[in-house]
Coordinates of C-alpha atoms in Angstrom, one line a residue:
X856 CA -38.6 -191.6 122.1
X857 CA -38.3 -187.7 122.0
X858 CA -40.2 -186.8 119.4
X859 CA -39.6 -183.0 120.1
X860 CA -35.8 -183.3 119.3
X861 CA -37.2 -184.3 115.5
X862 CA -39.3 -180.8 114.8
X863 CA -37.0 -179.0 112.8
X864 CA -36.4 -179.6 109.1
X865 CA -34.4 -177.8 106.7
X866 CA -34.2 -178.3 102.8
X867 CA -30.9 -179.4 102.8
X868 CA -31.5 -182.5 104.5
X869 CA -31.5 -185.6 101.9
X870 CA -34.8 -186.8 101.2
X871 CA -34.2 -190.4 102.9
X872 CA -33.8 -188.1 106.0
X873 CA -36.6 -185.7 105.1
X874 CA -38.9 -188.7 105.8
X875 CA -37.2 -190.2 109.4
X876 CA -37.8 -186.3 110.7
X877 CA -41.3 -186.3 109.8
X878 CA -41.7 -189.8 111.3
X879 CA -40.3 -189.4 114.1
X880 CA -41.9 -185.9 115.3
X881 CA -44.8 -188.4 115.6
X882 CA -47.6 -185.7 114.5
X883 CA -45.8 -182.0 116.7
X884 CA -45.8 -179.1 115.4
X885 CA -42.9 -178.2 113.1
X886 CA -40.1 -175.5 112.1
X887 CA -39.3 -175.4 108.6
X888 CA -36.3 -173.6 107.2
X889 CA -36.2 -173.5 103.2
X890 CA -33.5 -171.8 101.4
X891 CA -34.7 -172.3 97.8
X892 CA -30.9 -172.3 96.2
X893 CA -28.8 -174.2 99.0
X894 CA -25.4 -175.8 98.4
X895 CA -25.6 -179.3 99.1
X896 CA -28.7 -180.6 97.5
X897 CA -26.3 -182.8 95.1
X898 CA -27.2 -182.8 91.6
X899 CA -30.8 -182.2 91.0
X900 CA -31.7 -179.7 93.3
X901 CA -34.4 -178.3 91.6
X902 CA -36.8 -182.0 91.7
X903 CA -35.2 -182.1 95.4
X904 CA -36.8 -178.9 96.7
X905 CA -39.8 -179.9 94.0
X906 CA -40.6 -182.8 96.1
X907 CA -39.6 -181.1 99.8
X908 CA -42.0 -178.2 98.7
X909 CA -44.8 -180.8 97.8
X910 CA -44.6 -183.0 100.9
X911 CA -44.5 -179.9 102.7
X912 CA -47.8 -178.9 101.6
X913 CA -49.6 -181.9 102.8
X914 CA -48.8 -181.3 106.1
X915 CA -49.5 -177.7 106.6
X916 CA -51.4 -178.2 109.5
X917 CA -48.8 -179.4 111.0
X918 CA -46.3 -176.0 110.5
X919 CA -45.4 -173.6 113.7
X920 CA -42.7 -171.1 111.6
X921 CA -41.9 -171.0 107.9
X922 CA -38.9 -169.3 107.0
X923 CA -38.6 -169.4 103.1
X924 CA -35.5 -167.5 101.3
X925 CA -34.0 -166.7 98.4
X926 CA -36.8 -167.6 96.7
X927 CA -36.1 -166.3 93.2
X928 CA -38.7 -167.0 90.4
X929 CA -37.5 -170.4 89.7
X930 CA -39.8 -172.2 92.1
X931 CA -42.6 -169.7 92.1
X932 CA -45.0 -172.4 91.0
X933 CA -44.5 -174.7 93.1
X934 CA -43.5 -172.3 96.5
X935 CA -47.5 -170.5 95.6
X936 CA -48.9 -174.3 95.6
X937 CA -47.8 -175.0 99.2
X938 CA -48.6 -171.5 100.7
X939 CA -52.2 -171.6 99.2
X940 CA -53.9 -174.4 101.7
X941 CA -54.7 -173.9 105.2
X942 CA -51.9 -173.6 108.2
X943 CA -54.0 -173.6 111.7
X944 CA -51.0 -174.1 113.4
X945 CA -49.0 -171.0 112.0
X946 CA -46.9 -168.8 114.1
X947 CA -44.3 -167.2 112.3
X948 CA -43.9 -166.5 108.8
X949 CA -40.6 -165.5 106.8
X950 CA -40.6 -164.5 102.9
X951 CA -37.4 -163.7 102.1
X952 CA -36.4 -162.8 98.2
X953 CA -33.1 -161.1 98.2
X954 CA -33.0 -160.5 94.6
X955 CA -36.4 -158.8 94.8
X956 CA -38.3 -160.5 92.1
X957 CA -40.9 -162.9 94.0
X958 CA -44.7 -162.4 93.3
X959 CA -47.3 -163.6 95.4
X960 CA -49.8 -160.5 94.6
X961 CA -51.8 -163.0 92.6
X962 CA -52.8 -165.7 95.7
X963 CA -54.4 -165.3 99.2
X964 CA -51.8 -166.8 101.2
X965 CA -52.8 -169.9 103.2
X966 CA -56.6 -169.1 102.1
X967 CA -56.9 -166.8 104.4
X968 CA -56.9 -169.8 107.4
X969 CA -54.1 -168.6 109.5
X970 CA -55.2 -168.0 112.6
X971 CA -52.3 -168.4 115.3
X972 CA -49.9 -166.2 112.9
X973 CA -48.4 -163.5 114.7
X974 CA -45.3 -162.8 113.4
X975 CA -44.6 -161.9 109.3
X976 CA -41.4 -160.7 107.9
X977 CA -41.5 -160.1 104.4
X978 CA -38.2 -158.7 101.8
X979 CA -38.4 -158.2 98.5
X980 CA -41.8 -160.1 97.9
X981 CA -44.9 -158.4 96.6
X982 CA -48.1 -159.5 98.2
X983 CA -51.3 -158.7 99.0
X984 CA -51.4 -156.6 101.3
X985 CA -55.3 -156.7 102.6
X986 CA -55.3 -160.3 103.4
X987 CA -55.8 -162.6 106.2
X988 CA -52.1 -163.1 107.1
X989 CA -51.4 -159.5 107.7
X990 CA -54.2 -159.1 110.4
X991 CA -54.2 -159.7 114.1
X992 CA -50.2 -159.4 114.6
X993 CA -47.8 -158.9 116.8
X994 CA -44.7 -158.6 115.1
X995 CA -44.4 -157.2 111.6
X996 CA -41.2 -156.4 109.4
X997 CA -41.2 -155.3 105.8
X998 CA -38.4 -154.5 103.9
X999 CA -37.6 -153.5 100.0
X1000 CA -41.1 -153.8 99.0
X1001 CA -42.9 -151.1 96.8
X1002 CA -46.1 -149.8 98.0
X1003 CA -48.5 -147.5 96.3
X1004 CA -48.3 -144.9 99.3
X1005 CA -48.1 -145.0 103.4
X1006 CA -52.4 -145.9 103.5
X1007 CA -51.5 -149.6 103.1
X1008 CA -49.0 -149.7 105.6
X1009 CA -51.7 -148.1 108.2
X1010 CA -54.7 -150.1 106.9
X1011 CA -52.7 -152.8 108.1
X1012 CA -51.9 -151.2 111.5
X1013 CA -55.4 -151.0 111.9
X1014 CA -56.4 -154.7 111.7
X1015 CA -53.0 -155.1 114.4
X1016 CA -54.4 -153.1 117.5
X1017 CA -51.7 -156.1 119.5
X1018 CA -48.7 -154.7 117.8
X1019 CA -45.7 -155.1 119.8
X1020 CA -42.7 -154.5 117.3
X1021 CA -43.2 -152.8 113.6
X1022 CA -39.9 -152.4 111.6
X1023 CA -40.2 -150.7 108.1
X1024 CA -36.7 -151.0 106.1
X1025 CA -35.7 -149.8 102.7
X1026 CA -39.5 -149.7 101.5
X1027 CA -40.3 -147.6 98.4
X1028 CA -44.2 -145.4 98.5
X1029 CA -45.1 -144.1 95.1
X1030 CA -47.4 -141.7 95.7
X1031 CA -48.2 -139.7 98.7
X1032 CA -50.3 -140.0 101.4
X1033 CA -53.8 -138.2 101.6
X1034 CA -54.7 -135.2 103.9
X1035 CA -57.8 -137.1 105.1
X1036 CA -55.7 -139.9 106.7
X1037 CA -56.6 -140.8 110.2
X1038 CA -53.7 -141.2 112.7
X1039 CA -53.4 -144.6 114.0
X1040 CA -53.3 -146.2 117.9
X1041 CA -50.9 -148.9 118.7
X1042 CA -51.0 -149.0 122.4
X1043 CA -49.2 -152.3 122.9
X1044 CA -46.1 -151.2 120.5
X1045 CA -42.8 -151.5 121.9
X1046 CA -40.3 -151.0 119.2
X1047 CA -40.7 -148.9 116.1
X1048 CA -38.0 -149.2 113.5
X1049 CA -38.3 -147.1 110.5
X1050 CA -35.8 -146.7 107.6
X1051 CA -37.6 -145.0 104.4
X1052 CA -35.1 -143.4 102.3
X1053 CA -37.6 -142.2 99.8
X1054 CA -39.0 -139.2 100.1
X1055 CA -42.3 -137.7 99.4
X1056 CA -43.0 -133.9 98.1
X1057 CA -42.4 -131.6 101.3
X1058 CA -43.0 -134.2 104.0
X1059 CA -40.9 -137.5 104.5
X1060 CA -42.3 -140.5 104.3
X1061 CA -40.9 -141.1 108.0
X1062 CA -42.1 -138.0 109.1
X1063 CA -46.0 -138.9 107.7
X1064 CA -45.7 -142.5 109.4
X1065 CA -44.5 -141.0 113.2
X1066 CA -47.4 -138.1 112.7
X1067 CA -49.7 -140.5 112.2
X1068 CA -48.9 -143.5 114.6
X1069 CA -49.8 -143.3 118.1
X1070 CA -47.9 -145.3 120.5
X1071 CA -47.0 -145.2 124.7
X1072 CA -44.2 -142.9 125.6
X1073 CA -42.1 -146.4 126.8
X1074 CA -41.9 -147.3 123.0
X1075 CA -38.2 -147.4 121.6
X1076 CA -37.3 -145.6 118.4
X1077 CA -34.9 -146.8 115.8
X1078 CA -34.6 -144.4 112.7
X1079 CA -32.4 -142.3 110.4
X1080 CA -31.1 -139.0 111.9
X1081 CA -28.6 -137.7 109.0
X1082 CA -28.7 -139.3 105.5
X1083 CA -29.4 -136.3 103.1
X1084 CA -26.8 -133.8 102.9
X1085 CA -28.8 -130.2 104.6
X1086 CA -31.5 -132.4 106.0
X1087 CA -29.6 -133.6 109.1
X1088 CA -30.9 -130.8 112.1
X1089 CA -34.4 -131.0 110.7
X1090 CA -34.1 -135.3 111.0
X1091 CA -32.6 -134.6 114.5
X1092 CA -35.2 -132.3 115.3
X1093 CA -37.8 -134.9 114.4
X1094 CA -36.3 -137.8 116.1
X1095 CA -35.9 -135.3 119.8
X1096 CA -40.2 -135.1 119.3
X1097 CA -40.9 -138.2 118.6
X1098 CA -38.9 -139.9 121.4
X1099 CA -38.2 -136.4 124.3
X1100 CA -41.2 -134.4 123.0
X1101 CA -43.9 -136.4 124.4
X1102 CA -42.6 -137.1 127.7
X1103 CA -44.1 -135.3 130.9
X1104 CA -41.4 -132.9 132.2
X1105 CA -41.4 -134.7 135.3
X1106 CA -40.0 -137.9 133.6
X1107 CA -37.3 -136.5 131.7
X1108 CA -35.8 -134.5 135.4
X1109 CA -35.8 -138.2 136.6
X1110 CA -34.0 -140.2 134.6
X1111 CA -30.6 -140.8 136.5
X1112 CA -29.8 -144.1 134.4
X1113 CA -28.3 -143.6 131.2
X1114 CA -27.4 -147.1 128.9
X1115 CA -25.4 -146.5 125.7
X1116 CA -23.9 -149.0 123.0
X1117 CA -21.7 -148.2 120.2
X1118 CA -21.3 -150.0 117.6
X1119 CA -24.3 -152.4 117.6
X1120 CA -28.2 -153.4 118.9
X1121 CA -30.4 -155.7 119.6
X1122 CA -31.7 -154.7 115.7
X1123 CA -29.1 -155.7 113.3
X1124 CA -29.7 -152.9 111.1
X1125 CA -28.8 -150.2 114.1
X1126 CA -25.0 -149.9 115.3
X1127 CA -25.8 -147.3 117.7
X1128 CA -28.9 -147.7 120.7
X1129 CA -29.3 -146.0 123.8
X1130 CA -31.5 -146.2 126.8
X1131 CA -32.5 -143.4 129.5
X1132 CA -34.4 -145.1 132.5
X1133 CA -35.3 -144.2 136.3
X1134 CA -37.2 -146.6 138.7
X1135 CA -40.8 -145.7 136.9
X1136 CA -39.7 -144.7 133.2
X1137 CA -37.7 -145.7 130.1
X1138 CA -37.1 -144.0 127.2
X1139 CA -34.6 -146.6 124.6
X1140 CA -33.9 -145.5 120.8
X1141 CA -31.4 -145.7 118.3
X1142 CA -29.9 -144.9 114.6
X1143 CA -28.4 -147.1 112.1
X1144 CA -25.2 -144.9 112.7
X1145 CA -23.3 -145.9 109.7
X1146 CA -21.0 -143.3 110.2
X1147 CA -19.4 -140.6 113.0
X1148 CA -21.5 -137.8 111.9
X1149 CA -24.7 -139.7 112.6
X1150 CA -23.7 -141.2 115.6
X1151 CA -22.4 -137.5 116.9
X1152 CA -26.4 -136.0 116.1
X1153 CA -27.9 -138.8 118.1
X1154 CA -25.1 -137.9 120.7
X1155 CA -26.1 -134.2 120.7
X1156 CA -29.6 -134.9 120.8
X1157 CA -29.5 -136.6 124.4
X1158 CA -26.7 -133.7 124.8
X1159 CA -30.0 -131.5 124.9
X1160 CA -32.5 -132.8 126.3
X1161 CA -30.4 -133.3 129.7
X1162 CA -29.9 -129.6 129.1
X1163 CA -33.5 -129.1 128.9
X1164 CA -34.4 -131.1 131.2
X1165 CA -32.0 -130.4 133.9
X1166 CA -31.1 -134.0 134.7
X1167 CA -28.3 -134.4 137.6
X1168 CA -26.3 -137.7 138.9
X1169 CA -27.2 -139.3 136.0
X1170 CA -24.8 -142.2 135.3
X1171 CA -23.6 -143.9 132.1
X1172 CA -23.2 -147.4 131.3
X1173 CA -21.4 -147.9 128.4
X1174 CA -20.6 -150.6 125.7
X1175 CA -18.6 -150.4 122.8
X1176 CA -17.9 -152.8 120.1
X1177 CA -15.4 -153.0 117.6
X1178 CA -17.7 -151.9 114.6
X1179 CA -18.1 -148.5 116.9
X1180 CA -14.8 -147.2 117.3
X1181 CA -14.5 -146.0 113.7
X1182 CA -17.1 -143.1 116.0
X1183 CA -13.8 -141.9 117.6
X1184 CA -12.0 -140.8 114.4
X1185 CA -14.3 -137.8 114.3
X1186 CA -13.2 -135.0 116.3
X1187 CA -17.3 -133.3 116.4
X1188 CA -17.9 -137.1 118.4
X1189 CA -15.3 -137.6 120.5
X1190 CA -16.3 -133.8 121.9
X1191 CA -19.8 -135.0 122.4
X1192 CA -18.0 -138.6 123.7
X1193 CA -16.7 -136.0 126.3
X1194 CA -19.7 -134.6 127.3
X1195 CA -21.7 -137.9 128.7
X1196 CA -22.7 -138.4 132.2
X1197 CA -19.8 -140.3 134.5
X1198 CA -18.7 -143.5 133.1
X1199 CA -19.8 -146.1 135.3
X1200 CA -19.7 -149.3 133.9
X1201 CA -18.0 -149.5 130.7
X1202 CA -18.2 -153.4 128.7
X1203 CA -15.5 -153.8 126.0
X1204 CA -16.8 -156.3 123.3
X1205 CA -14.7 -157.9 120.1
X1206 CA -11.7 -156.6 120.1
X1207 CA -8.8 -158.3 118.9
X1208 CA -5.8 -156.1 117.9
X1209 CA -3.6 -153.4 119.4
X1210 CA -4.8 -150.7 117.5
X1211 CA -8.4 -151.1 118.5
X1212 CA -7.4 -151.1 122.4
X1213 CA -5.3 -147.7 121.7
X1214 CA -8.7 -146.1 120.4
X1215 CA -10.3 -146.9 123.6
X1216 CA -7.6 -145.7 125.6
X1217 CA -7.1 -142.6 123.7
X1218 CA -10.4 -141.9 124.1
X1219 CA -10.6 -142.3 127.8
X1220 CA -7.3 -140.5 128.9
X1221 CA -7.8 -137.7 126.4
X1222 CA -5.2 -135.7 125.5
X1223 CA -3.6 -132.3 126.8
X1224 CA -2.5 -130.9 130.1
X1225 CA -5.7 -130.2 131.2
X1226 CA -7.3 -133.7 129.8
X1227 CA -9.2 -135.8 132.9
X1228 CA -9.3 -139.7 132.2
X1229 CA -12.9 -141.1 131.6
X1230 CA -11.4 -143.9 133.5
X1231 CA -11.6 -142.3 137.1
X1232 CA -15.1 -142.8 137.2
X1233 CA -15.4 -146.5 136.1
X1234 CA -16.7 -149.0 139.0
X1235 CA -16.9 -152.1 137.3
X1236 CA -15.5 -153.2 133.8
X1237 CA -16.3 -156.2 131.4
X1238 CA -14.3 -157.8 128.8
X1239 CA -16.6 -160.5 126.0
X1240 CA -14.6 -161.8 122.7
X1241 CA -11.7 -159.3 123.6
X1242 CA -8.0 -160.5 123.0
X1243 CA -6.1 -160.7 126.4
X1244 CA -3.5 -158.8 125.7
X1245 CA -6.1 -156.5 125.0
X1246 CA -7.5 -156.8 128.1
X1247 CA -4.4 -156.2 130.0
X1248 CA -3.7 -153.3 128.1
X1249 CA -6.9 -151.3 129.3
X1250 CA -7.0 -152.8 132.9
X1251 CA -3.6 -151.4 133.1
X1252 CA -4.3 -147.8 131.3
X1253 CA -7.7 -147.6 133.6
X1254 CA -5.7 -148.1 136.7
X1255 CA -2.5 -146.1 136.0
X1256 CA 0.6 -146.7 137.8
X1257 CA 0.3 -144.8 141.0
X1258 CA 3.8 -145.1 141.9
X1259 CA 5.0 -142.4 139.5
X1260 CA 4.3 -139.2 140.6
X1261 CA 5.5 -137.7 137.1
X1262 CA 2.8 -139.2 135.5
X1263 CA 0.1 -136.5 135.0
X1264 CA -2.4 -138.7 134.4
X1265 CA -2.2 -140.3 137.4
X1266 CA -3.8 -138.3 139.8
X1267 CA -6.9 -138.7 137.4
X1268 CA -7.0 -142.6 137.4
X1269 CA -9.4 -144.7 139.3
X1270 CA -9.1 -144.7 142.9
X1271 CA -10.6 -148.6 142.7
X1272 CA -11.5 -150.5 140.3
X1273 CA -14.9 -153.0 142.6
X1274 CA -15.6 -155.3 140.2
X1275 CA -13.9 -157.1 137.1
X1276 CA -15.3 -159.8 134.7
X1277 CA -13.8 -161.4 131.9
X1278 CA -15.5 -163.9 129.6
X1279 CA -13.9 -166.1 127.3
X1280 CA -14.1 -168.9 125.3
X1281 CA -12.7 -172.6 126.2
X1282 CA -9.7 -173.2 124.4
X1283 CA -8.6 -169.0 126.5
X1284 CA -9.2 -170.5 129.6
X1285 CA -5.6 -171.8 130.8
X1286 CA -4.1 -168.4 129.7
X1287 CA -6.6 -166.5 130.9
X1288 CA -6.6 -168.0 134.4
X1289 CA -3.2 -167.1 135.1
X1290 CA -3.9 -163.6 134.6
X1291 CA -7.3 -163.4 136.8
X1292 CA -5.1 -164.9 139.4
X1293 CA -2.5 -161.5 138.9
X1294 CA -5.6 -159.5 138.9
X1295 CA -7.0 -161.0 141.7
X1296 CA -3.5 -160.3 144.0
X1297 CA -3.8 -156.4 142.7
X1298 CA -5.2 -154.5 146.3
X1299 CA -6.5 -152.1 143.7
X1300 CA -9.4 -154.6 142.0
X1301 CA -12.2 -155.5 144.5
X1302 CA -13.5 -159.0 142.9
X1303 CA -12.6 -160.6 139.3
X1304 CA -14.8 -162.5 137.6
X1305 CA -13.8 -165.1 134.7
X1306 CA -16.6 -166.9 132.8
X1307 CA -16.1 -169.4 130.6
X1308 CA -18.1 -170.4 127.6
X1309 CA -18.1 -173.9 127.1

C-alpha cells in the first residue's frame, strides 16, 4: 500500500527479496546501491550480482540514482551491459573503483540518453570524458583518474554553464595545458574543491584551473595551502587571491561575522573550513588541514586580510572537533589560535576523554601571568557527542570559581555564561538530566538547553 517505502534496493538483498522490492514499488522511480564485492551474498556471489546486474538493466527507465562501488574488473562485462541502454529517469550517478582498475573508455554510457542526470561522481574509473553524461550538470566530482591535461576537465565545464559544486581530488594530468586555453565562466558555482597534487612544469595544476575558472565572489574554496616543502607562502599566497583578492574593498571592511571549525567540514576530505559573512556578503573556504602547519597558514591568511582590510567587532564562532585538537600541539597555531576575533559562541563536538577536554582548556586559559582566558568572551556554549564529565569539566573552567580571589585567572573569566545546550544521546539522558538541573540552579548560566536524540 506504500509503494514509496519499496524504492530502495541494494545488492545484498537475496534475490527472493530483490523481486518483492521491485513488485511492490509498483512502477516509482528507484535508488540502487551496488557494491560489486559485498559480504553477505552467501556462496555464489558472483551469478548473484550476475543476475541483480541483469534484471537491473531491464528496468533502467525506471533508475533515479546509481551508486556502483568497488567495481574491480571481475564484473566489467556484465556492469558495461547494464550502463549501455537508456536511463530517462537518471539523477545521480556514482562509479566508484577503489582499486583503480575499472574501464569504461570503450562504451558511451547509457547511449548517450540521460537526460535528468545532474549529479556524477566518478573514482578510479576511466571514461569518456566527451560524452552525453558529463554535459548539462550540476554537481561533478572526480577523483584518482588520469587525464591527458587540464583541457578535458574545462571542455567539460563548458557543456556545464549550471554548475553548482565541482570537486577535483587526487587526479593525475599528463601533459600541460596550452597557452591558447580560454578561461572558463561558471556563474552558478558555489563550491570549488580542488586537490591536484601533481604538478605541471612552472605552474601548478591548481594554479592553471583557478586562472582559468571564473566563478561569483560568494563561491567557497576548498584546496591545498602547504603540501610541498618551500612551496607553502606561494600556496598561501594563491589561495588569499583566489578567495580575498577578488572581493571589492568595501566587502572585506564589512564582514563582522566570522564562523570557524576545526577539525572537520561539510566536505569529508577538508578538516578545517571557515566562513566570513556580513548581512550582504559571504566569503566560506577551507583546507584539508591534515596537519598544524597547514591549519596555522590558513589561520594567518584570514590573520591578514583583517589586517588589510581593517575589519573591527568582528566576532568568532567557533567549533572544534576532536580530530582538530591535534592543531593545538603546535606552538606557530596556538599563537595564531590567539590572535582570532572574540570568542563568541564556541560548540565542543566528540570528545570523550580527559585529555582531550585539558587541550581545550589549556587553550582557552593560556598560560603565564599575563595570559587572558578565551573564555571571558563566550556568550553561549554547545556540547554534541561530548562525554559529561567532559562537559562539566569545561563549563566549570569557563566559569571559574569567583569566590577565590587568589585565583588569577579569575578576574578573566566570564562575567555570564546566557545560553547553554547540551545534546545527547538516549541511553545519557537520566545522567545528564541531573546535571542540567545543577546547571540550571547556577545564577551564573542564563538558560540550559538539553536535547535529546532519540
Amino acid at each position: 500500500n506504500s509503494p514509496q517505502l519499496w524504492t530502495r534496493i541494494s545488492a545484498d538483498i537475496k534475490a527472493e527479496g530483490f523481486k518483492k522490492v521491485l513488485q511492490r514499488s509498483s512502477g516509482h522511480l528507484i535508488d540502487i546501491t551496488c557494491e560489486i564485492s559485498p559480504p553477505g551474498l552467501g556462496q555464489n556471489p558472483e551469478e548473484h550480482l550476475e543476475v541483480f546486474l541483469s534484471t537491473l538493466g531491464d528496468i533502467t527507465e525506471r533508475w533515479r540514482t546509481l551508486d556502483l562501488k568497488s567495481l574491480g574488473d571481475a564484473h566489467e562485462s556484465s556492469v558495461k551491459d547494464a550502463l549501455q541502454s537508456p536511463a530517462s529517469n537518471l539523477e545521480r550517478l556514482v562509479l566508484d573503483d577503489e582499486i583503480l582498475e575499472f574501464d569504461m573508455s570503450d562504451i558511451e554510457l547509457f547511449g548517450g540518453d540521460c537526460p535528468h542526470l545532474k549529479d556524477v561522481r566518478v573514482v578510479g574509473v576511466h571514461c569518456g570524458w566527451s560524452q552525453a553524461v558529463f554535459k548539462g550538470l550540476e554537481n561533478l566530482y572526480l577523483s584518482w583518474v588520469t587525464l591527458s591535461s587540464l583541457e578535458l576537465i574545462l571542455d567539460i565545464l563548458r557543456d556545464c554553464p549550471q554548475l553548482r559544486k565541482l570537486q577535483i581530488c587526487e587526479c593525475t594530468f599528463v601533459n600541460d595545458i596550452p597557452s591558447t586555453t580560454r578561461p572558463v565562466s561558471l556563474p552558478c558555482l558555489q563550491i570549488l574543491h580542488v586537490e591536484i597534487e601533481e604538478d605541471m612544469g612552472p605552474t601548478s595544476a591548481i594554479d592553471q584551473l583557478l586562472n582559468l575558472i571564473s566563478a561569483p565572489l560568494h563561491c567557497a574554496l576548498y584546496t591545498t595551502i602547504s603540501e610541498i616543502e618551500g612551496e607553502e607562502d606561494s600556496r598561501r599566497i594563491r589561495f588569499e587571491k583566489w578567495l580575498f583578492g577578488r572581493q571589492p574593498q568595501r566587502v572585506l571592511e564589512g564582514l563582522d561575522r566570522f564562523e570557524l571549525h576545526l577539525g572537520g567540514s561539510q566536505l569529508s576530505e577538508c578538516y578545517m573550513a571557515f566562513t566570513l559573512s556580513s548581512e550582504c556578503s559571504v566569503i566560506r573556504g577551507g583546507s584539508r588541514a591534515w596537519d598544524a602547519r597547514e591549519a596555522t597558514h590558513v589561520m594567518k591568511s584570514i590573520e591578514d586580510m583583517r589586517q588589510r582590510s581593517r575589519t573591527s567587532g568582528m566576532r568568532t564562532t567557533l567549533k572544534i572537533s576532536s580530530s582538530g585538537l591535534s592543531y593545538f600541539e603546535s606552538g606557530d597555531f596556538v599563537s595564531q589560535f590567539n590572535r582570532l576575533p572574540p570568542v563568541s559562541r564556541l560548540e565542543i563536538v566528540d570528545l570523550s576523554s580527559p585529555s582531550e577536554s585539558d587541550v581545550i582548556v589549556d587553550a582557552f586559559l593560556g598560560s603565564g601571568p599575563e595570559a587572558v582566558s578565551r573564555f571571558a568572551t563566550i556568550r553561549h556554549l554547545s556540547f554534541r557527542e561530548t562525554h559529561l564529565d567532559i562537559v562539566s569539566g569545561i563549563v566549570q573552567a569557563a566559569l571559574g570559581n569567583p569566590e577565590t580571589e587568589t585565583d588569577s585567572k579569575s578576574k578573566d573569566q566570564m562575567d555570564r555564561l546566557y545560553h547553554l545546550e547540551i545534546h545527547v544521546e538516549e541511553p545519557e539522558f537520566a545522567r545528564t538530566e541531573q546535571m542540567v538541573e545543577a546547571l540550571r540552579k547556577n545564577p551564573r548560566i542564563g538558560k540550559v538547553d538539553l536535547y535529546v536524540a532519540l
